[in-house]
JSON list of C-alpha atoms in Angstrom, two decimals:
[
{"chain": "A", "resi": 9, "resn": "ALA", "atom": "CA", "xyz": [71.54, 151.26, 129.45]},
{"chain": "A", "resi": 10, "resn": "MET", "atom": "CA", "xyz": [72.47, 153.34, 132.45]},
{"chain": "A", "resi": 11, "resn": "GLN", "atom": "CA", "xyz": [76.46, 152.60, 132.35]},
{"chain": "A", "resi": 12, "resn": "GLY", "atom": "CA", "xyz": [78.66, 155.36, 131.65]},
{"chain": "A", "resi": 13, "resn": "ARG", "atom": "CA", "xyz": [75.87, 157.81, 132.98]},
{"chain": "A", "resi": 14, "resn": "LYS", "atom": "CA", "xyz": [75.67, 160.03, 135.95]},
{"chain": "A", "resi": 15, "resn": "VAL", "atom": "CA", "xyz": [72.88, 160.25, 137.90]},
{"chain": "A", "resi": 16, "resn": "LYS", "atom": "CA", "xyz": [71.33, 163.22, 138.93]},
{"chain": "A", "resi": 17, "resn": "GLN", "atom": "CA", "xyz": [68.17, 162.20, 140.61]},
{"chain": "A", "resi": 18, "resn": "VAL", "atom": "CA", "xyz": [66.65, 158.98, 142.67]},
{"chain": "A", "resi": 19, "resn": "SER", "atom": "CA", "xyz": [62.88, 158.40, 143.71]},
{"chain": "A", "resi": 20, "resn": "CYS", "atom": "CA", "xyz": [62.01, 155.67, 145.67]},
{"chain": "A", "resi": 21, "resn": "GLY", "atom": "CA", "xyz": [58.16, 154.11, 145.58]},
{"chain": "A", "resi": 22, "resn": "SER", "atom": "CA", "xyz": [57.16, 151.26, 147.65]},
{"chain": "A", "resi": 23, "resn": "ASN", "atom": "CA", "xyz": [58.46, 148.70, 145.42]},
{"chain": "A", "resi": 24, "resn": "HIS", "atom": "CA", "xyz": [60.18, 150.87, 142.55]},
{"chain": "A", "resi": 25, "resn": "THR", "atom": "CA", "xyz": [62.79, 152.99, 141.79]},
{"chain": "A", "resi": 26, "resn": "GLY", "atom": "CA", "xyz": [62.93, 156.18, 139.15]},
{"chain": "A", "resi": 27, "resn": "VAL", "atom": "CA", "xyz": [66.20, 157.70, 138.23]},
{"chain": "A", "resi": 28, "resn": "VAL", "atom": "CA", "xyz": [67.13, 160.73, 136.11]},
{"chain": "A", "resi": 29, "resn": "THR", "atom": "CA", "xyz": [70.56, 160.83, 134.74]},
{"chain": "A", "resi": 30, "resn": "GLU", "atom": "CA", "xyz": [72.48, 164.15, 133.75]},
{"chain": "A", "resi": 31, "resn": "ASP", "atom": "CA", "xyz": [71.70, 163.72, 130.12]},
{"chain": "A", "resi": 32, "resn": "GLY", "atom": "CA", "xyz": [67.92, 163.68, 130.54]},
{"chain": "A", "resi": 33, "resn": "ARG", "atom": "CA", "xyz": [67.25, 160.15, 130.39]},
{"chain": "A", "resi": 34, "resn": "CYS", "atom": "CA", "xyz": [64.81, 158.28, 132.71]},
{"chain": "A", "resi": 35, "resn": "PHE", "atom": "CA", "xyz": [65.23, 154.73, 134.02]},
{"chain": "A", "resi": 36, "resn": "THR", "atom": "CA", "xyz": [62.74, 152.78, 136.43]},
{"chain": "A", "resi": 37, "resn": "PHE", "atom": "CA", "xyz": [62.88, 149.41, 137.99]},
{"chain": "A", "resi": 38, "resn": "GLY", "atom": "CA", "xyz": [61.38, 147.32, 140.35]},
{"chain": "A", "resi": 39, "resn": "GLY", "atom": "CA", "xyz": [57.81, 146.11, 140.80]},
{"chain": "A", "resi": 40, "resn": "ASN", "atom": "CA", "xyz": [55.25, 147.11, 138.24]},
{"chain": "A", "resi": 41, "resn": "ARG", "atom": "CA", "xyz": [51.51, 146.85, 138.93]},
{"chain": "A", "resi": 42, "resn": "HIS", "atom": "CA", "xyz": [49.55, 149.30, 137.51]},
{"chain": "A", "resi": 43, "resn": "GLY", "atom": "CA", "xyz": [52.39, 150.01, 135.00]},
{"chain": "A", "resi": 44, "resn": "LYS", "atom": "CA", "xyz": [54.12, 152.36, 137.15]},
{"chain": "A", "resi": 45, "resn": "LEU", "atom": "CA", "xyz": [57.39, 151.81, 135.57]},
{"chain": "A", "resi": 46, "resn": "GLY", "atom": "CA", "xyz": [56.25, 153.10, 132.31]},
{"chain": "A", "resi": 47, "resn": "HIS", "atom": "CA", "xyz": [57.16, 150.32, 129.95]},
{"chain": "A", "resi": 48, "resn": "SER", "atom": "CA", "xyz": [54.07, 149.68, 128.22]},
{"chain": "A", "resi": 49, "resn": "ASP", "atom": "CA", "xyz": [53.23, 146.47, 130.12]},
{"chain": "A", "resi": 50, "resn": "LYS", "atom": "CA", "xyz": [53.18, 145.17, 134.05]},
{"chain": "A", "resi": 51, "resn": "VAL", "atom": "CA", "xyz": [56.59, 142.93, 133.88]},
{"chain": "A", "resi": 52, "resn": "LYS", "atom": "CA", "xyz": [58.86, 143.81, 136.82]},
{"chain": "A", "resi": 53, "resn": "ARG", "atom": "CA", "xyz": [62.06, 144.93, 135.81]},
{"chain": "A", "resi": 54, "resn": "LEU", "atom": "CA", "xyz": [65.19, 143.67, 138.18]},
{"chain": "A", "resi": 55, "resn": "THR", "atom": "CA", "xyz": [67.73, 146.32, 136.54]},
{"chain": "A", "resi": 56, "resn": "PRO", "atom": "CA", "xyz": [67.46, 149.91, 135.23]},
{"chain": "A", "resi": 57, "resn": "THR", "atom": "CA", "xyz": [65.63, 150.11, 132.39]},
{"chain": "A", "resi": 58, "resn": "ALA", "atom": "CA", "xyz": [65.32, 153.25, 130.03]},
{"chain": "A", "resi": 59, "resn": "VAL", "atom": "CA", "xyz": [61.26, 154.32, 129.57]},
{"chain": "A", "resi": 60, "resn": "GLN", "atom": "CA", "xyz": [61.16, 154.63, 126.04]},
{"chain": "A", "resi": 61, "resn": "ALA", "atom": "CA", "xyz": [57.93, 156.55, 125.73]},
{"chain": "A", "resi": 62, "resn": "LEU", "atom": "CA", "xyz": [60.12, 159.76, 127.00]},
{"chain": "A", "resi": 63, "resn": "GLU", "atom": "CA", "xyz": [62.88, 159.29, 124.25]},
{"chain": "A", "resi": 64, "resn": "GLY", "atom": "CA", "xyz": [63.42, 162.68, 123.14]},
{"chain": "A", "resi": 65, "resn": "VAL", "atom": "CA", "xyz": [62.38, 164.18, 126.12]},
{"chain": "A", "resi": 66, "resn": "PHE", "atom": "CA", "xyz": [65.03, 165.80, 128.52]},
{"chain": "A", "resi": 67, "resn": "VAL", "atom": "CA", "xyz": [63.47, 164.74, 131.75]},
{"chain": "A", "resi": 68, "resn": "SER", "atom": "CA", "xyz": [64.92, 166.87, 134.83]},
{"chain": "A", "resi": 69, "resn": "SER", "atom": "CA", "xyz": [63.27, 165.60, 137.50]},
{"chain": "A", "resi": 70, "resn": "ILE", "atom": "CA", "xyz": [61.23, 161.99, 139.04]},
{"chain": "A", "resi": 71, "resn": "SER", "atom": "CA", "xyz": [59.26, 161.34, 141.44]},
{"chain": "A", "resi": 72, "resn": "CYS", "atom": "CA", "xyz": [57.84, 158.01, 142.51]},
{"chain": "A", "resi": 73, "resn": "GLY", "atom": "CA", "xyz": [54.53, 157.41, 144.64]},
{"chain": "A", "resi": 74, "resn": "VAL", "atom": "CA", "xyz": [53.06, 153.94, 145.74]},
{"chain": "A", "resi": 75, "resn": "ALA", "atom": "CA", "xyz": [51.43, 152.98, 142.42]},
{"chain": "A", "resi": 76, "resn": "HIS", "atom": "CA", "xyz": [52.10, 155.84, 140.21]},
{"chain": "A", "resi": 77, "resn": "THR", "atom": "CA", "xyz": [55.19, 157.88, 138.83]},
{"chain": "A", "resi": 78, "resn": "ALA", "atom": "CA", "xyz": [55.56, 161.64, 137.38]},
{"chain": "A", "resi": 79, "resn": "CYS", "atom": "CA", "xyz": [58.24, 163.28, 135.86]},
{"chain": "A", "resi": 80, "resn": "ILE", "atom": "CA", "xyz": [58.96, 166.86, 134.92]},
{"chain": "A", "resi": 81, "resn": "SER", "atom": "CA", "xyz": [60.70, 167.57, 131.68]},
{"chain": "A", "resi": 82, "resn": "ASN", "atom": "CA", "xyz": [63.02, 170.52, 131.42]},
{"chain": "A", "resi": 83, "resn": "THR", "atom": "CA", "xyz": [60.95, 172.86, 129.46]},
{"chain": "A", "resi": 84, "resn": "GLY", "atom": "CA", "xyz": [58.38, 172.04, 132.44]},
{"chain": "A", "resi": 85, "resn": "GLU", "atom": "CA", "xyz": [56.11, 169.48, 130.77]},
{"chain": "A", "resi": 86, "resn": "VAL", "atom": "CA", "xyz": [54.51, 167.00, 133.44]},
{"chain": "A", "resi": 87, "resn": "TYR", "atom": "CA", "xyz": [54.22, 163.54, 132.51]},
{"chain": "A", "resi": 88, "resn": "THR", "atom": "CA", "xyz": [52.32, 160.82, 134.99]},
{"chain": "A", "resi": 89, "resn": "TRP", "atom": "CA", "xyz": [51.69, 157.20, 134.49]},
{"chain": "A", "resi": 90, "resn": "GLY", "atom": "CA", "xyz": [50.68, 154.09, 136.71]},
{"chain": "A", "resi": 91, "resn": "MET", "atom": "CA", "xyz": [47.79, 153.77, 138.53]},
{"chain": "A", "resi": 92, "resn": "GLY", "atom": "CA", "xyz": [44.93, 156.54, 138.13]},
{"chain": "A", "resi": 93, "resn": "GLY", "atom": "CA", "xyz": [42.25, 154.84, 140.04]},
{"chain": "A", "resi": 94, "resn": "ARG", "atom": "CA", "xyz": [41.77, 158.09, 142.17]},
{"chain": "A", "resi": 95, "resn": "GLY", "atom": "CA", "xyz": [41.97, 160.53, 139.42]},
{"chain": "A", "resi": 96, "resn": "GLN", "atom": "CA", "xyz": [46.01, 161.10, 140.86]},
{"chain": "A", "resi": 97, "resn": "LEU", "atom": "CA", "xyz": [47.26, 161.07, 137.17]},
{"chain": "A", "resi": 98, "resn": "GLY", "atom": "CA", "xyz": [45.60, 164.33, 136.10]},
{"chain": "A", "resi": 99, "resn": "HIS", "atom": "CA", "xyz": [44.51, 163.05, 132.85]},
{"chain": "A", "resi": 100, "resn": "GLY", "atom": "CA", "xyz": [40.64, 163.53, 133.86]},
{"chain": "A", "resi": 101, "resn": "SER", "atom": "CA", "xyz": [39.97, 159.97, 134.23]},
{"chain": "A", "resi": 102, "resn": "PHE", "atom": "CA", "xyz": [40.63, 157.21, 136.52]},
{"chain": "A", "resi": 103, "resn": "GLU", "atom": "CA", "xyz": [42.62, 154.95, 133.89]},
{"chain": "A", "resi": 104, "resn": "ASN", "atom": "CA", "xyz": [45.80, 153.43, 134.80]},
{"chain": "A", "resi": 105, "resn": "GLN", "atom": "CA", "xyz": [48.30, 154.54, 132.25]},
{"chain": "A", "resi": 106, "resn": "LEU", "atom": "CA", "xyz": [51.16, 151.86, 131.26]},
{"chain": "A", "resi": 107, "resn": "GLU", "atom": "CA", "xyz": [53.19, 154.55, 129.95]},
{"chain": "A", "resi": 108, "resn": "PRO", "atom": "CA", "xyz": [54.06, 158.17, 130.26]},
{"chain": "A", "resi": 109, "resn": "ARG", "atom": "CA", "xyz": [51.47, 160.72, 129.42]},
{"chain": "A", "resi": 110, "resn": "LYS", "atom": "CA", "xyz": [51.80, 164.14, 129.24]},
{"chain": "A", "resi": 111, "resn": "VAL", "atom": "CA", "xyz": [49.40, 166.23, 131.21]},
{"chain": "A", "resi": 112, "resn": "GLU", "atom": "CA", "xyz": [47.54, 168.58, 128.81]},
{"chain": "A", "resi": 113, "resn": "ARG", "atom": "CA", "xyz": [46.43, 171.18, 131.82]},
{"chain": "A", "resi": 114, "resn": "PHE", "atom": "CA", "xyz": [50.01, 172.28, 132.00]},
{"chain": "A", "resi": 115, "resn": "LYS", "atom": "CA", "xyz": [50.51, 172.58, 128.24]},
{"chain": "A", "resi": 116, "resn": "ASP", "atom": "CA", "xyz": [50.98, 176.30, 127.51]},
{"chain": "A", "resi": 117, "resn": "SER", "atom": "CA", "xyz": [50.27, 177.50, 130.62]},
{"chain": "A", "resi": 118, "resn": "ARG", "atom": "CA", "xyz": [53.43, 179.54, 130.83]}
]
């Protein structure tokens, strides 16, 4: 839960919200069409819920679109999830992602 954590950043999509805390945790809530909350399902969340697939990743920033979400780790890794129907997730396909997936194009590109 978010209780006791300090919020670093908030991003709002059309009907979902993403939050990053100062300790690098990522929480999402709201509508979950296309899996844009990143919880491996399409069930809406009425309260901030930790994105379990990002456990162990220190998230430094998040951005919520209309139907997809993206975040950046403190080491520069980019993760995207949600609707991929126009290739907007960057994984080389048009598939939806129900949980965060690392965008491999940026891997080791520093």
